[in-house]
């Protein structure tokens, strides 16, 4: 575990280092799934050559997902979402994690 740097957007003060200090080079703008993995891995810098509109022109159209993610759940166009479905039951899993004695901050 290492302390997070001052000003880190990470809300948990200590986490595993993972890929902190690493750079990633890719050809095109990452899809949302890859971008999420990049965030979770704590990679510091991402370099990519083509923009979302460039990859859309050749059939790799992920731009609509980035646009859809900005909308409230109820207004998403790509998929119908049902927030708070059995929320009380789902919150029991959160509480179990909080109560876990040997949990590792993710």
PDB file of C-alpha atoms in Angstrom:
ATOM      1  CA  UNK A   1       0.000   0.000   0.000  1.00  0.00           C
ATOM      2  CA  UNK A   2       1.210   3.474  -0.783  1.00  0.00           C
ATOM      3  CA  UNK A   3      -0.309   6.810   0.178  1.00  0.00           C
ATOM      4  CA  UNK A   4      -1.992   8.578  -2.721  1.00  0.00           C
ATOM      5  CA  UNK A   5      -0.334  11.823  -3.821  1.00  0.00           C
ATOM      6  CA  UNK A   6      -1.759  15.140  -2.625  1.00  0.00           C
ATOM      7  CA  UNK A   7      -4.497  16.312  -4.956  1.00  0.00           C
ATOM      8  CA  UNK A   8      -5.281  12.787  -6.208  1.00  0.00           C
ATOM      9  CA  UNK A   9      -8.862  12.405  -7.473  1.00  0.00           C
ATOM     10  CA  UNK A  10      -8.895   8.993  -5.800  1.00  0.00           C
ATOM     11  CA  UNK A  11     -11.253   9.079  -2.769  1.00  0.00           C
ATOM     12  CA  UNK A  12      -9.429   6.292  -0.903  1.00  0.00           C
ATOM     13  CA  UNK A  13      -6.179   7.523   0.674  1.00  0.00           C
ATOM     14  CA  UNK A  14      -4.306   4.233   0.275  1.00  0.00           C
ATOM     15  CA  UNK A  15      -4.470   1.699  -2.500  1.00  0.00           C
ATOM     16  CA  UNK A  16      -2.258  -0.846  -4.142  1.00  0.00           C
ATOM     17  CA  UNK A  17       0.270   0.798  -6.444  1.00  0.00           C
ATOM     18  CA  UNK A  18      -0.827  -1.252  -9.459  1.00  0.00           C
ATOM     19  CA  UNK A  19       0.620   0.472 -12.564  1.00  0.00           C
ATOM     20  CA  UNK A  20       1.231   3.866 -10.963  1.00  0.00           C
ATOM     21  CA  UNK A  21       4.124   5.558 -12.766  1.00  0.00           C
ATOM     22  CA  UNK A  22       3.509   3.731 -16.063  1.00  0.00           C
ATOM     23  CA  UNK A  23       2.689   5.108 -19.499  1.00  0.00           C
ATOM     24  CA  UNK A  24       0.499   3.407 -22.119  1.00  0.00           C
ATOM     25  CA  UNK A  25       0.855   3.889 -25.877  1.00  0.00           C
ATOM     26  CA  UNK A  26      -1.956   2.752 -28.190  1.00  0.00           C
ATOM     27  CA  UNK A  27      -2.884   3.466 -31.789  1.00  0.00           C
ATOM     28  CA  UNK A  28      -6.450   4.670 -31.280  1.00  0.00           C
ATOM     29  CA  UNK A  29      -8.570   6.326 -28.617  1.00  0.00           C
ATOM     30  CA  UNK A  30      -9.512   3.583 -26.147  1.00  0.00           C
ATOM     31  CA  UNK A  31     -13.008   2.152 -26.081  1.00  0.00           C
ATOM     32  CA  UNK A  32     -14.914   2.737 -22.824  1.00  0.00           C
ATOM     33  CA  UNK A  33     -14.085  -0.743 -21.494  1.00  0.00           C
ATOM     34  CA  UNK A  34     -10.364  -0.286 -22.108  1.00  0.00           C
ATOM     35  CA  UNK A  35     -10.450   3.251 -20.722  1.00  0.00           C
ATOM     36  CA  UNK A  36     -12.035   1.929 -17.535  1.00  0.00           C
ATOM     37  CA  UNK A  37      -9.272  -0.667 -17.205  1.00  0.00           C
ATOM     38  CA  UNK A  38      -6.689   2.100 -17.692  1.00  0.00           C
ATOM     39  CA  UNK A  39      -8.257   4.126 -14.864  1.00  0.00           C
ATOM     40  CA  UNK A  40      -8.482   1.095 -12.556  1.00  0.00           C
ATOM     41  CA  UNK A  41      -4.831   0.209 -13.212  1.00  0.00           C
ATOM     42  CA  UNK A  42      -3.798   3.742 -12.124  1.00  0.00           C
ATOM     43  CA  UNK A  43      -1.746   4.327 -15.278  1.00  0.00           C
ATOM     44  CA  UNK A  44      -0.400   7.887 -15.223  1.00  0.00           C
ATOM     45  CA  UNK A  45      -0.273   8.817 -18.893  1.00  0.00           C
ATOM     46  CA  UNK A  46      -2.057   7.617 -22.034  1.00  0.00           C
ATOM     47  CA  UNK A  47      -0.779   8.387 -25.525  1.00  0.00           C
ATOM     48  CA  UNK A  48      -2.941   7.614 -28.565  1.00  0.00           C
ATOM     49  CA  UNK A  49      -2.690   8.598 -32.203  1.00  0.00           C
ATOM     50  CA  UNK A  50      -6.228   8.616 -33.539  1.00  0.00           C
ATOM     51  CA  UNK A  51      -9.342  10.311 -32.207  1.00  0.00           C
ATOM     52  CA  UNK A  52     -12.778   8.776 -31.669  1.00  0.00           C
ATOM     53  CA  UNK A  53     -14.052  10.345 -34.892  1.00  0.00           C
ATOM     54  CA  UNK A  54     -11.099   8.804 -36.785  1.00  0.00           C
ATOM     55  CA  UNK A  55     -11.865   5.300 -35.601  1.00  0.00           C
ATOM     56  CA  UNK A  56     -15.602   5.836 -36.190  1.00  0.00           C
ATOM     57  CA  UNK A  57     -14.845   6.422 -39.884  1.00  0.00           C
ATOM     58  CA  UNK A  58     -13.396   2.907 -40.187  1.00  0.00           C
ATOM     59  CA  UNK A  59     -16.201   1.180 -38.289  1.00  0.00           C
ATOM     60  CA  UNK A  60     -14.913   1.201 -34.705  1.00  0.00           C
ATOM     61  CA  UNK A  61     -17.634   3.467 -33.389  1.00  0.00           C
ATOM     62  CA  UNK A  62     -17.290   3.843 -29.622  1.00  0.00           C
ATOM     63  CA  UNK A  63     -18.013   7.575 -29.542  1.00  0.00           C
ATOM     64  CA  UNK A  64     -21.752   7.004 -28.954  1.00  0.00           C
ATOM     65  CA  UNK A  65     -20.913   5.229 -25.696  1.00  0.00           C
ATOM     66  CA  UNK A  66     -18.927   8.151 -24.363  1.00  0.00           C
ATOM     67  CA  UNK A  67     -21.865  10.418 -25.253  1.00  0.00           C
ATOM     68  CA  UNK A  68     -24.399   8.033 -23.679  1.00  0.00           C
ATOM     69  CA  UNK A  69     -22.368   7.745 -20.443  1.00  0.00           C
ATOM     70  CA  UNK A  70     -22.871  11.456 -19.832  1.00  0.00           C
ATOM     71  CA  UNK A  71     -26.657  11.099 -19.680  1.00  0.00           C
ATOM     72  CA  UNK A  72     -28.624  10.248 -16.528  1.00  0.00           C
ATOM     73  CA  UNK A  73     -29.470   6.533 -16.323  1.00  0.00           C
ATOM     74  CA  UNK A  74     -33.099   7.113 -17.326  1.00  0.00           C
ATOM     75  CA  UNK A  75     -32.120   9.030 -20.491  1.00  0.00           C
ATOM     76  CA  UNK A  76     -29.557   6.608 -21.917  1.00  0.00           C
ATOM     77  CA  UNK A  77     -30.224   5.770 -25.544  1.00  0.00           C
ATOM     78  CA  UNK A  78     -27.994   2.750 -26.104  1.00  0.00           C
ATOM     79  CA  UNK A  79     -29.506   0.602 -23.338  1.00  0.00           C
ATOM     80  CA  UNK A  80     -32.505   0.836 -21.035  1.00  0.00           C
ATOM     81  CA  UNK A  81     -31.338   1.118 -17.419  1.00  0.00           C
ATOM     82  CA  UNK A  82     -33.249   0.466 -14.195  1.00  0.00           C
ATOM     83  CA  UNK A  83     -31.419   2.158 -11.323  1.00  0.00           C
ATOM     84  CA  UNK A  84     -32.171   1.201  -7.715  1.00  0.00           C
ATOM     85  CA  UNK A  85     -33.495  -2.245  -8.663  1.00  0.00           C
ATOM     86  CA  UNK A  86     -33.814  -4.127  -5.350  1.00  0.00           C
ATOM     87  CA  UNK A  87     -31.452  -1.542  -3.858  1.00  0.00           C
ATOM     88  CA  UNK A  88     -31.955  -2.579  -0.224  1.00  0.00           C
ATOM     89  CA  UNK A  89     -30.945  -6.134  -1.080  1.00  0.00           C
ATOM     90  CA  UNK A  90     -27.954  -4.947  -3.140  1.00  0.00           C
ATOM     91  CA  UNK A  91     -26.776  -2.690  -0.320  1.00  0.00           C
ATOM     92  CA  UNK A  92     -26.311  -5.790   1.845  1.00  0.00           C
ATOM     93  CA  UNK A  93     -23.314  -6.725  -0.347  1.00  0.00           C
ATOM     94  CA  UNK A  94     -21.826  -3.257   0.251  1.00  0.00           C
ATOM     95  CA  UNK A  95     -22.275  -3.662   3.975  1.00  0.00           C
ATOM     96  CA  UNK A  96     -20.693  -7.116   3.885  1.00  0.00           C
ATOM     97  CA  UNK A  97     -17.659  -5.577   2.173  1.00  0.00           C
ATOM     98  CA  UNK A  98     -17.448  -2.802   4.778  1.00  0.00           C
ATOM     99  CA  UNK A  99     -17.594  -5.415   7.569  1.00  0.00           C
ATOM    100  CA  UNK A 100     -14.926  -7.650   5.984  1.00  0.00           C
ATOM    101  CA  UNK A 101     -11.922  -7.597   8.297  1.00  0.00           C
ATOM    102  CA  UNK A 102      -9.281  -8.427   5.686  1.00  0.00           C
ATOM    103  CA  UNK A 103     -10.594  -6.329   2.783  1.00  0.00           C
ATOM    104  CA  UNK A 104      -8.050  -4.753   0.468  1.00  0.00           C
ATOM    105  CA  UNK A 105      -8.769  -1.223  -0.796  1.00  0.00           C
ATOM    106  CA  UNK A 106      -9.285  -1.566  -4.521  1.00  0.00           C
TER     107      UNK A 106
END
